[in-house]
mmCIF file with all atom_site columns, C-alpha atoms in Angstrom:
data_model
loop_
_atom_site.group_PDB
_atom_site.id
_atom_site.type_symbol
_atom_site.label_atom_id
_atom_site.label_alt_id
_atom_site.label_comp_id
_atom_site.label_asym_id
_atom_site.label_entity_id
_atom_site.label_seq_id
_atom_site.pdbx_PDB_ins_code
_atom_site.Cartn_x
_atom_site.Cartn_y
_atom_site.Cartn_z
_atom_site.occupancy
_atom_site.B_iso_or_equiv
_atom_site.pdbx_formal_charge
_atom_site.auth_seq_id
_atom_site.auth_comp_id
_atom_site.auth_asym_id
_atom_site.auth_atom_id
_atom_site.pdbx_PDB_model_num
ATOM 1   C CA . UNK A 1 1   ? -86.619  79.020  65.368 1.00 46.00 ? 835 UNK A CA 1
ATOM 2   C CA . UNK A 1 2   ? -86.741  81.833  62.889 1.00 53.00 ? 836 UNK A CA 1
ATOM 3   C CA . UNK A 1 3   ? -90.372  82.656  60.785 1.00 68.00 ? 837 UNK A CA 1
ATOM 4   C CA . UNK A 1 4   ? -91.594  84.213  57.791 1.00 70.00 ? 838 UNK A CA 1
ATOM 5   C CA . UNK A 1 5   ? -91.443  87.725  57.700 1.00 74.00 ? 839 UNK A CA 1
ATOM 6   C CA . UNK A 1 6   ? -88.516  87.829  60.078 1.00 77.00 ? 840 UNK A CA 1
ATOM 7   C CA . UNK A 1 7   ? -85.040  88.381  58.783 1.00 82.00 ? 841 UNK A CA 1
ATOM 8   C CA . UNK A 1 8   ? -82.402  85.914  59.773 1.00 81.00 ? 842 UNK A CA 1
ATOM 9   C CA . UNK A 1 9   ? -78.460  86.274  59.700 1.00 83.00 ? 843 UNK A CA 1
ATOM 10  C CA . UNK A 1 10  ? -76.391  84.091  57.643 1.00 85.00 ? 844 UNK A CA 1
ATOM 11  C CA . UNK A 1 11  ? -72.906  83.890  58.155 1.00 87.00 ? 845 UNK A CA 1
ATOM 12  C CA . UNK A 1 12  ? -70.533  82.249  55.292 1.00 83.00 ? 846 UNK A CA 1
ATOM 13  C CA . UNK A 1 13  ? -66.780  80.807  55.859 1.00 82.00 ? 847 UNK A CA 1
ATOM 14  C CA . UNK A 1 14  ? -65.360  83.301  54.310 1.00 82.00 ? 848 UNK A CA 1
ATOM 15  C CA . UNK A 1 15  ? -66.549  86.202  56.771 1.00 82.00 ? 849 UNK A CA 1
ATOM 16  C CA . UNK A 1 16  ? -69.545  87.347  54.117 1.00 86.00 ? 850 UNK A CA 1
ATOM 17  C CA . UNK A 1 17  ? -72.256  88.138  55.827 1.00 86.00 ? 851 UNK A CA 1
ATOM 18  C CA . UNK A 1 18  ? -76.100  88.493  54.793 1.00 85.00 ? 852 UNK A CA 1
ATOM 19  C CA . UNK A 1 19  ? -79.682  88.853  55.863 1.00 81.00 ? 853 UNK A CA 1
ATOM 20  C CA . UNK A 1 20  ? -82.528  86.542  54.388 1.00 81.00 ? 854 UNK A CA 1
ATOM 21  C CA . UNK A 1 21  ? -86.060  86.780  54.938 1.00 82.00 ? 855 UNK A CA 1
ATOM 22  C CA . UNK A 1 22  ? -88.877  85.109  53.635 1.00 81.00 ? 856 UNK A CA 1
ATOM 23  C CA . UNK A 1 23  ? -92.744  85.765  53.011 1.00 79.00 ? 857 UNK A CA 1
ATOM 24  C CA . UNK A 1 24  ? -95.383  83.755  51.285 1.00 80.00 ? 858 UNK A CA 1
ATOM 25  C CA . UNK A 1 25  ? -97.889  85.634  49.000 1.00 82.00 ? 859 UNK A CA 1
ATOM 26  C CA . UNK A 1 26  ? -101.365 85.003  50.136 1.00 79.00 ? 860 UNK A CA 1
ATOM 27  C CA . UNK A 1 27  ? -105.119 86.704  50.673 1.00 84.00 ? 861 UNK A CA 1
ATOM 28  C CA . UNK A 1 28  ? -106.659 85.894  54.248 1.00 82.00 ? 862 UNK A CA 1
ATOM 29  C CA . UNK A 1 29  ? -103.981 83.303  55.325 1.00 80.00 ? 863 UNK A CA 1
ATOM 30  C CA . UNK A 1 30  ? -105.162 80.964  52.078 1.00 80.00 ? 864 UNK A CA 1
ATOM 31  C CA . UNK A 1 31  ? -103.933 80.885  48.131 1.00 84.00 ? 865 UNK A CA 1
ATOM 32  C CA . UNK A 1 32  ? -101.500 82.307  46.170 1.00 90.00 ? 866 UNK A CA 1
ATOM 33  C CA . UNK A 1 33  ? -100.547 85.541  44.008 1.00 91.00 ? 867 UNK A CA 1
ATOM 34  C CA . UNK A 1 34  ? -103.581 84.885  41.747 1.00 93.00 ? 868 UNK A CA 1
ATOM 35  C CA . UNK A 1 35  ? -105.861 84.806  44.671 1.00 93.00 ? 869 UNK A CA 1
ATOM 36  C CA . UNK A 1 36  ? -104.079 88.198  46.255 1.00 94.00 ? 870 UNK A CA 1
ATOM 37  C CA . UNK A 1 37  ? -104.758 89.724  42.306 1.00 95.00 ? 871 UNK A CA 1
ATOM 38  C CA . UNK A 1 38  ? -108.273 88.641  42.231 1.00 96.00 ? 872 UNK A CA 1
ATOM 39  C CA . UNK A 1 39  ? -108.447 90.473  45.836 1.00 95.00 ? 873 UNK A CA 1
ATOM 40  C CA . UNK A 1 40  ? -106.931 93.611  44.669 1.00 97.00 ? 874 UNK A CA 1
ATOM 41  C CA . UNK A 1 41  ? -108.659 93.718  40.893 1.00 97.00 ? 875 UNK A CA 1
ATOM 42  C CA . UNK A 1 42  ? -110.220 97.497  40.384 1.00 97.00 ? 876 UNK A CA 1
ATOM 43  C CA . UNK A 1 43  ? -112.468 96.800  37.350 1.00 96.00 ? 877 UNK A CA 1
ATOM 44  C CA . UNK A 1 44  ? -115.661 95.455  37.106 1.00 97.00 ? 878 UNK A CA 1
ATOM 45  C CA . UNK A 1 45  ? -115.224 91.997  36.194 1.00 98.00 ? 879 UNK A CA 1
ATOM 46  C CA . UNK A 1 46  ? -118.443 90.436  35.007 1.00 98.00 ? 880 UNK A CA 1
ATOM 47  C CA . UNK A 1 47  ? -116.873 88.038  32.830 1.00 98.00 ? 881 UNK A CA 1
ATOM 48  C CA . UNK A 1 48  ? -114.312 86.763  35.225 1.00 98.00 ? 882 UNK A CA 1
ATOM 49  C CA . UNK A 1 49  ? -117.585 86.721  37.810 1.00 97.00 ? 883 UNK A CA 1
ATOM 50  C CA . UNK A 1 50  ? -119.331 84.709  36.084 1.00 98.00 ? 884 UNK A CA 1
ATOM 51  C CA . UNK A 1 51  ? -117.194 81.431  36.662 1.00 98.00 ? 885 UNK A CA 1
ATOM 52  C CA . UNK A 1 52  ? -118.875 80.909  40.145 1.00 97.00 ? 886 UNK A CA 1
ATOM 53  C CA . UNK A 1 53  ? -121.505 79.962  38.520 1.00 97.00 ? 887 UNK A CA 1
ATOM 54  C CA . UNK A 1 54  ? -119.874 77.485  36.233 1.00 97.00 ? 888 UNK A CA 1
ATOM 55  C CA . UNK A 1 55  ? -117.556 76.489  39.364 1.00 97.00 ? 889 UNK A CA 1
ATOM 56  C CA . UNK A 1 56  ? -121.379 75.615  40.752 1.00 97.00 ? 890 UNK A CA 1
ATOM 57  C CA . UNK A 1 57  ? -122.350 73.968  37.744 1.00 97.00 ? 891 UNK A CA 1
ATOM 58  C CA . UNK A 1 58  ? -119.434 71.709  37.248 1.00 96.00 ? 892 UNK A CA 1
ATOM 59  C CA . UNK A 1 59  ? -119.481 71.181  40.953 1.00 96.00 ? 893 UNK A CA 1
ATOM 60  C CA . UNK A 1 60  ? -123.391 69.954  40.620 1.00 97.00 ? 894 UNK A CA 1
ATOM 61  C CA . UNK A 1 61  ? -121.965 67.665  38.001 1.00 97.00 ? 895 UNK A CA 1
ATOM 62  C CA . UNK A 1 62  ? -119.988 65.508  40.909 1.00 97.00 ? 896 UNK A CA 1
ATOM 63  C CA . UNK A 1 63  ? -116.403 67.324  39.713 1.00 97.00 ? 897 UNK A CA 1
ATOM 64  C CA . UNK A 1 64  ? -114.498 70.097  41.892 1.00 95.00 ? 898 UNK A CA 1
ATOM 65  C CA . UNK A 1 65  ? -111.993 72.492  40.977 1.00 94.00 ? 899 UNK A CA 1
ATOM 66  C CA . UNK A 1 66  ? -109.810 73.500  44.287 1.00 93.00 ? 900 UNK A CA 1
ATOM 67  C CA . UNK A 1 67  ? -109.304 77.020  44.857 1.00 92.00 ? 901 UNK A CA 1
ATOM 68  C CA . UNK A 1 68  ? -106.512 77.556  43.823 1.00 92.00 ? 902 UNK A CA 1
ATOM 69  C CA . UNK A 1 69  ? -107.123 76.188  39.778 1.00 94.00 ? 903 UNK A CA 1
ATOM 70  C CA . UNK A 1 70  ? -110.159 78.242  40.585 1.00 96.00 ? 904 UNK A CA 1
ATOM 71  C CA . UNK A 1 71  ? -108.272 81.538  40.979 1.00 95.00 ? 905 UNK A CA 1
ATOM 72  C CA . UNK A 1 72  ? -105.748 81.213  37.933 1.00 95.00 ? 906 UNK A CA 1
ATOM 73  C CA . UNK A 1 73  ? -108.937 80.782  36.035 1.00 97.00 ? 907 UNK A CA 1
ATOM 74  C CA . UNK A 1 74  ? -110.564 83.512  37.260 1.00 97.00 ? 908 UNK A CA 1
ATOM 75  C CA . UNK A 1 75  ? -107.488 85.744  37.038 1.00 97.00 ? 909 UNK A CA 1
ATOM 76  C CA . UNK A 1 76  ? -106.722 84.162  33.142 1.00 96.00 ? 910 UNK A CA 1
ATOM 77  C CA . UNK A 1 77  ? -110.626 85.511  32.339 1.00 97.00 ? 911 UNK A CA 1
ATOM 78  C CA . UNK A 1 78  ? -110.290 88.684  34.382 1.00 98.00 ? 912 UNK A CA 1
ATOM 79  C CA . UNK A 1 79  ? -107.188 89.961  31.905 1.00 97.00 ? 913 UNK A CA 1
ATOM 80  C CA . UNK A 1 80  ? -108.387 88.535  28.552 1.00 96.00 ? 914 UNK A CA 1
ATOM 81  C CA . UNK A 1 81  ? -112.573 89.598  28.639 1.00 96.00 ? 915 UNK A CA 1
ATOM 82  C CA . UNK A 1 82  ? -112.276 92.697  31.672 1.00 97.00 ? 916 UNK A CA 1
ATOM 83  C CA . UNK A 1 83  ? -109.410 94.277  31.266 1.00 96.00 ? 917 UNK A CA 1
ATOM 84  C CA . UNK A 1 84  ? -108.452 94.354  27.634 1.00 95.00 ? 918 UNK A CA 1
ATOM 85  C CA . UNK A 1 85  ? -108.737 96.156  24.663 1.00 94.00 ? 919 UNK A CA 1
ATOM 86  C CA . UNK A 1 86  ? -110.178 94.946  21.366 1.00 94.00 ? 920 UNK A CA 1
ATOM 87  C CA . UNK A 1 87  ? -107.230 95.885  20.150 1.00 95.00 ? 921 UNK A CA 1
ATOM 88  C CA . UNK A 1 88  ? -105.320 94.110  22.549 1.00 94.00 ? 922 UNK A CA 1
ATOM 89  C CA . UNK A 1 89  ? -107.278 91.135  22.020 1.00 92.00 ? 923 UNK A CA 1
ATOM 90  C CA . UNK A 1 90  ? -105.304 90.764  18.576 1.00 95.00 ? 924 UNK A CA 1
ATOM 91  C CA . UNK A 1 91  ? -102.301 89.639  20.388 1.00 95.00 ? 925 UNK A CA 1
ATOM 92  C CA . UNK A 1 92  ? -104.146 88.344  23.935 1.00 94.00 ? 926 UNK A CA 1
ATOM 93  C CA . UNK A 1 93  ? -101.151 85.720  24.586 1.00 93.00 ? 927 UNK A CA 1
ATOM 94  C CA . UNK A 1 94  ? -98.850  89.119  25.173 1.00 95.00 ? 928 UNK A CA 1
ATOM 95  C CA . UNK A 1 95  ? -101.202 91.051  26.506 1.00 95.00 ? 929 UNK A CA 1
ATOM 96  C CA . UNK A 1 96  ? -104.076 89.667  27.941 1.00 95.00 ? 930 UNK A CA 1
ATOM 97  C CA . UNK A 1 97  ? -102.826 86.819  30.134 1.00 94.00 ? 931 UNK A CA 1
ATOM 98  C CA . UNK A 1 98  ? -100.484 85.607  32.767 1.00 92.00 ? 932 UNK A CA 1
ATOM 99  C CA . UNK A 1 99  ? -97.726  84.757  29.981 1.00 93.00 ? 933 UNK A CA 1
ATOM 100 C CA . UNK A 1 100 ? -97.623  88.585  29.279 1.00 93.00 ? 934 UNK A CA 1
ATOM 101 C CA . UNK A 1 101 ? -97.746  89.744  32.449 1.00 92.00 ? 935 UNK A CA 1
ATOM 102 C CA . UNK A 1 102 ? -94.978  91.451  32.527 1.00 94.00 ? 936 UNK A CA 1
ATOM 103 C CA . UNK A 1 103 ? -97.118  93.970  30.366 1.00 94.00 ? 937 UNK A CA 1
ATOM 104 C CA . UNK A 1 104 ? -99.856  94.211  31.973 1.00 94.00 ? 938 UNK A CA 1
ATOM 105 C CA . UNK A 1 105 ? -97.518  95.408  35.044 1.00 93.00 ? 939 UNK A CA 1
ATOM 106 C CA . UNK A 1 106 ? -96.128  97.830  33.170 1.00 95.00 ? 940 UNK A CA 1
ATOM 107 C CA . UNK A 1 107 ? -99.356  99.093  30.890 1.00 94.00 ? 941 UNK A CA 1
ATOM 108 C CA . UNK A 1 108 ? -102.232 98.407  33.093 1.00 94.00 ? 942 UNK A CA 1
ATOM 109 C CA . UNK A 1 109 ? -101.235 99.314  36.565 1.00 93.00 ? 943 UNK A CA 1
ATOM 110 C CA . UNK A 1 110 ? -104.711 100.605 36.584 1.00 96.00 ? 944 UNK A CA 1
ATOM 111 C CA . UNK A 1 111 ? -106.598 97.317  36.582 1.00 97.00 ? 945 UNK A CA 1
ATOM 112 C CA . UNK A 1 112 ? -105.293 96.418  40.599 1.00 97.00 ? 946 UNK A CA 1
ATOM 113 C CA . UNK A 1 113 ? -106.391 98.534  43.373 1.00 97.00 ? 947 UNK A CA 1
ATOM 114 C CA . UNK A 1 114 ? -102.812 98.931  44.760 1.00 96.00 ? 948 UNK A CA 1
ATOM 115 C CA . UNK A 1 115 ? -104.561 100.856 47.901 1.00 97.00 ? 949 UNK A CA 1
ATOM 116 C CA . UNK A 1 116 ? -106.519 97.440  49.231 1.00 96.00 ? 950 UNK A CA 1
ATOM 117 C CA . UNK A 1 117 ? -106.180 96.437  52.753 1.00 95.00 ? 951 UNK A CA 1
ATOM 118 C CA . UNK A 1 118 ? -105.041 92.892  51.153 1.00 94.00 ? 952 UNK A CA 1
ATOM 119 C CA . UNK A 1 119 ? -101.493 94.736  50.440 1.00 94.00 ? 953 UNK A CA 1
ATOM 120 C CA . UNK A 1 120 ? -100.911 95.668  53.583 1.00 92.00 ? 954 UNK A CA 1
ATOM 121 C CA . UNK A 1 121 ? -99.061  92.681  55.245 1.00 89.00 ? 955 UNK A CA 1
ATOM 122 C CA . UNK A 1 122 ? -97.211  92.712  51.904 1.00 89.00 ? 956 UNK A CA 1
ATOM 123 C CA . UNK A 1 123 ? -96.012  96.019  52.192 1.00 90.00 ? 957 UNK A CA 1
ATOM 124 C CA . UNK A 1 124 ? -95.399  96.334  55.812 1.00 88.00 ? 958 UNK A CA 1
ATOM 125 C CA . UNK A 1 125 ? -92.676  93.304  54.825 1.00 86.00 ? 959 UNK A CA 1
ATOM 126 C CA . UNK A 1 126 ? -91.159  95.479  51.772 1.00 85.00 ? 960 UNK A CA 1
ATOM 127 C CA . UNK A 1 127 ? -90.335  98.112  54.501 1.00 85.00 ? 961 UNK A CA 1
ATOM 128 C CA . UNK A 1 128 ? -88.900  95.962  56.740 1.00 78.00 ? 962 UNK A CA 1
ATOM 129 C CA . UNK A 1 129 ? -85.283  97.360  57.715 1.00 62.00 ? 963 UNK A CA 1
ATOM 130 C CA . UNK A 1 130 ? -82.402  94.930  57.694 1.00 50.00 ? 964 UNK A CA 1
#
């Protein structure tokens, strides 16, 4: 039985020959890539904060949010109100939020903390030799 993180060899009919290996995103053995971003963030986040106490609120209210709704949220708040500009706030939808996040990779590197402990397991599997 193979397992993430391991890689396995696949051999087609044809004599081609490849590795595969697989590895699920995750913080603490629970979530997703927005809960391994909110792990890593390297701003102050105040705004983004702020939602447990509205996650507490609604939840007083008899409604729940799972953690995982929880974390896009607080990811979605972290890049529109922490981490951006007013002058990026013109055009939030490209630069702000999840739907532009392929610039905030490449123009805010600064806002994760690619140093936290949280990487580690991912990294370890990036180096993993075939």
């Amino acid at each position: 039985m193979s397992s993430t993180k391991q890689f396995i060899d696949i051999c087609g009919e044809n004599g081609t020959n490849a590795q595969l290996a697989c590895y699920f995103t995750n913080f603490e053995g629970t979530g997703e890539l927005e809960t391994v971003l909110k792990a890593i963030k390297a701003r102050e986040s105040p705004h983004a904060d702020c939602l447990h106490s509205w996650k507490t609120c609604i939840e007083n209210q008899g409604q729940k949010i799972d953690r995982k709704d929880f974390d896009k949220f607080w990811v979605s708040i972290y890049l529109r109100y922490d981490t951006c500009s007013n002058q990026e706030q013109k055009q939030a939808g490209k630069k702000c939020s999840m739907s532009g996040f392929d610039y905030v990779m490449q123009h805010k590197k600064d806002i994760w903390n690619w140093d936290n402990p949280a990487l580690d397991d991912l990294k370890k599997f990036f180096k993993l030799s075939c």
